[in-house]
Short mmCIF file of C-alpha atoms in Angstrom, two decimals:
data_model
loop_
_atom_site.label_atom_id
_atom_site.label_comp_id
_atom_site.label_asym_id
_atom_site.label_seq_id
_atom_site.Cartn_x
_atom_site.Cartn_y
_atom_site.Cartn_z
CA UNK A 1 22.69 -9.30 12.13
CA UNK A 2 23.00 -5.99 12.95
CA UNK A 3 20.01 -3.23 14.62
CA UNK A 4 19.53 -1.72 10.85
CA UNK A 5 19.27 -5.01 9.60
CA UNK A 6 16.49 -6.33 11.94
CA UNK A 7 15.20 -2.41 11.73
CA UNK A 8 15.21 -3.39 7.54
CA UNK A 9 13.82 -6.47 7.32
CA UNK A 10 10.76 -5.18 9.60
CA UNK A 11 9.88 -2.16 7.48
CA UNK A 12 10.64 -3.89 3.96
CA UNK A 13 8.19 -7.25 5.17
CA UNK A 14 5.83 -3.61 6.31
CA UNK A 15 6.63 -1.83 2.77
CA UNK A 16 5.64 -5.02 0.56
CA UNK A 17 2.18 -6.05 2.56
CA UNK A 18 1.25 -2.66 2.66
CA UNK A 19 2.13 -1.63 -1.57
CA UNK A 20 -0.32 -5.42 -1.76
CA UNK A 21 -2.70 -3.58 0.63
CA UNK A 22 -2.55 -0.21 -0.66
CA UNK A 23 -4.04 -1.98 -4.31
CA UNK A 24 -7.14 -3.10 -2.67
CA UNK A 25 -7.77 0.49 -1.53
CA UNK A 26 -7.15 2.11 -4.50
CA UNK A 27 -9.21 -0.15 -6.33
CA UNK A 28 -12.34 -0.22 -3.31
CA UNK A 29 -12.17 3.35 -2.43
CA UNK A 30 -10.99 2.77 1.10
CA UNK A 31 -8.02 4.63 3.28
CA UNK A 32 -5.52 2.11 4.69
CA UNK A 33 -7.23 2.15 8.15
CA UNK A 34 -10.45 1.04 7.21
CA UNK A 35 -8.87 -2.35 5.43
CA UNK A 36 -6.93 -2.73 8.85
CA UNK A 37 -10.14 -2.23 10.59
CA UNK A 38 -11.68 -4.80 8.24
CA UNK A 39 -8.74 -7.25 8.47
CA UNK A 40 -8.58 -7.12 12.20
CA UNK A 41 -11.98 -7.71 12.89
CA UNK A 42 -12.13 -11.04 10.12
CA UNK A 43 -9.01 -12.09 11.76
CA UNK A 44 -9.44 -11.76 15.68
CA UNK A 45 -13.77 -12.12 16.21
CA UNK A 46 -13.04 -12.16 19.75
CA UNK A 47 -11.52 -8.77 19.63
CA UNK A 48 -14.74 -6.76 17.83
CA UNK A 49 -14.65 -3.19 19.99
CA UNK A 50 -13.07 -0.26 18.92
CA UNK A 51 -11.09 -0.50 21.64
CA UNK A 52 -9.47 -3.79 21.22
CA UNK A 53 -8.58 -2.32 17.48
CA UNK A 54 -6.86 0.28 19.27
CA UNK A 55 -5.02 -1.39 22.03
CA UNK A 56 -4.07 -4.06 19.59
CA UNK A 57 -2.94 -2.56 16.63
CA UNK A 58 -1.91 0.61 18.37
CA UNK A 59 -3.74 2.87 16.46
CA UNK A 60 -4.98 6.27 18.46
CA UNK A 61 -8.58 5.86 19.59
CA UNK A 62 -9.84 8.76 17.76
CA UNK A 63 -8.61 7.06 14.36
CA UNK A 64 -10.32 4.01 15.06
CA UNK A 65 -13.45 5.85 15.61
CA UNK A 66 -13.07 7.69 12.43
CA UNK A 67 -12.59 4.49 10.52
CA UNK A 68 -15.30 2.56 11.86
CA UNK A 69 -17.60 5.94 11.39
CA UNK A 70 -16.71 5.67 7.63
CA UNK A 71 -16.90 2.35 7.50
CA UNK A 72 -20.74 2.40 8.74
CA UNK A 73 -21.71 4.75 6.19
CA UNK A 74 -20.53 2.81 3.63
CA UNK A 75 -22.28 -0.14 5.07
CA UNK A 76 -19.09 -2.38 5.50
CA UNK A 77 -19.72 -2.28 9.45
CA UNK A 78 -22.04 -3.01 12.06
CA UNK A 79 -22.13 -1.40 15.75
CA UNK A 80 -23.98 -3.69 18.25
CA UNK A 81 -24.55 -3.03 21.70
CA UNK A 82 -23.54 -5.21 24.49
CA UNK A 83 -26.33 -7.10 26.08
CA UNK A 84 -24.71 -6.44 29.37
CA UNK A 85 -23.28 -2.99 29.22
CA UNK A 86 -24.95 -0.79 27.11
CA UNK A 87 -21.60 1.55 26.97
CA UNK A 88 -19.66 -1.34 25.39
CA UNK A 89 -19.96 -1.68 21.85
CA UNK A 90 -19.40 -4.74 19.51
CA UNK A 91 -18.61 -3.92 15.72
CA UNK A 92 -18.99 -6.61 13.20
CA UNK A 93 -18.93 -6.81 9.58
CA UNK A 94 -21.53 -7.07 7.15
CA UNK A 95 -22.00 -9.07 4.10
CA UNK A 96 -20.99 -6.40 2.05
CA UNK A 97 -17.21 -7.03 3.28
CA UNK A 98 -16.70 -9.96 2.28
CA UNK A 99 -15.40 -9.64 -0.96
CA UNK A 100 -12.64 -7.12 0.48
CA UNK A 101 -11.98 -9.74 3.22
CA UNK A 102 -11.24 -12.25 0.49
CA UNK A 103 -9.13 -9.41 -1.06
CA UNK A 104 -6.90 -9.31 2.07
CA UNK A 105 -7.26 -12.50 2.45
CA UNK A 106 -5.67 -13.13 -1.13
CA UNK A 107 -2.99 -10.27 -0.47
CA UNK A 108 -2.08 -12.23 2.57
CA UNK A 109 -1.23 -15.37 0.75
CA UNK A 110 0.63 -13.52 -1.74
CA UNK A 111 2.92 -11.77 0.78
CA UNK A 112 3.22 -15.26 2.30
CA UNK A 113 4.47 -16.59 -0.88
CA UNK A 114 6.83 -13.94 -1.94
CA UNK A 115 8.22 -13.48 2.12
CA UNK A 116 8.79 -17.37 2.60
CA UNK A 117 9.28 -18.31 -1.14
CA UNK A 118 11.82 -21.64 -0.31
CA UNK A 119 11.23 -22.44 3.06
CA UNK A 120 10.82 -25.84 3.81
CA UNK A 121 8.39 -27.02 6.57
CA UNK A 122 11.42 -26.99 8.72
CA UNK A 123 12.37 -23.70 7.89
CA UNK A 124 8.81 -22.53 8.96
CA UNK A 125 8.39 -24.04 12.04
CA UNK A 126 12.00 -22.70 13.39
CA UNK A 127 10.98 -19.11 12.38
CA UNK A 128 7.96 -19.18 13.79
CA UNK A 129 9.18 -20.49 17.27
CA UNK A 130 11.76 -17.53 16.99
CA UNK A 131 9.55 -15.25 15.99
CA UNK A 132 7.23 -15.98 18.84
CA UNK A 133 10.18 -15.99 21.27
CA UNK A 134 11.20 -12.36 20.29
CA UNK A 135 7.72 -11.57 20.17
CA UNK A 136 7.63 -12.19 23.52
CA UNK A 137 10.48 -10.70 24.64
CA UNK A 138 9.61 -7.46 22.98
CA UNK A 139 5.80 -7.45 24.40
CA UNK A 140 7.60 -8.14 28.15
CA UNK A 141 10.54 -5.55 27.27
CA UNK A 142 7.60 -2.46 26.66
CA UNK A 143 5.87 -3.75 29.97
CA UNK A 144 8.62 -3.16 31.65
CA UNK A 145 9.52 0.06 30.55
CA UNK A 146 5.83 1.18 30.74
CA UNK A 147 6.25 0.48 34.32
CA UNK A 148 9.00 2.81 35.43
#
């Protein structure tokens, strides 16, 4: 497997959840960032400030503060202030999101589907334990060069 190749398969897997992402925004009215602010906070609640969205999903701060902005005035999000320091923020959804969370959530299973269409369990569990070992590697790789 060559660079391009692993450089493919990475932006096609990217291309095909997004065009299954980019339908539930068309049809709910919202940009791509505020489903991926939506997503991230149903899928990590331990991770609920603006800054976790950032750091985690790399998206510039100002963006995420845009999104989440928008997303209050629609009434999709919640800010709530931390009982121990007031400058700390927690976001959290409201009940109005949950029918786009079990959008994603549907457009999740359908990328899984089409992605690992004819794996067997076998299959699965060896990609996912080299998955997490490049994972890895990459995440330790940017530390590294972050450092110099």
């Amino acid at each position: 497997m060559t660079m391009t190749d692993v450089v493919l398969f990475h932006r096609s897997s990217l291309k095909l959840y997004d065009s299954l992402l980019k339908e539930i925004c068309d049809s709910c009215d919202l940009s791509g960032l505020e489903l991926t602010i939506i997503s991230f906070l149903h899928n990590n609640p331990e991770y609920d400030t603006a800054k976790d969205i950032s750091v985690f999903r790399m998206i510039p701060k100002g963006n995420v503060s845009q999104g989440v902005n928008s997303l209050m005035e629609k009434g999709l999000l919640l800010r709530n202030p931390d009982a121990n320091d007031r400058r700390k923020i927690h976001l959290s959804l409201t009940e109005q999101s949950i029918p786009l969370v079990e959008k994603v959530e549907n457009a999740k299973k359908q990328f899984m589907d089409l992605a690992f269409h004819g794996f067997s369990q076998e299959d699965w569990e060896n990609y996912t334990r080299y998955c997490d070992r490049v994972s890895q590697n990459v995440r330790q790789g940017l530390e590294r060069n972050q450092n110099k």
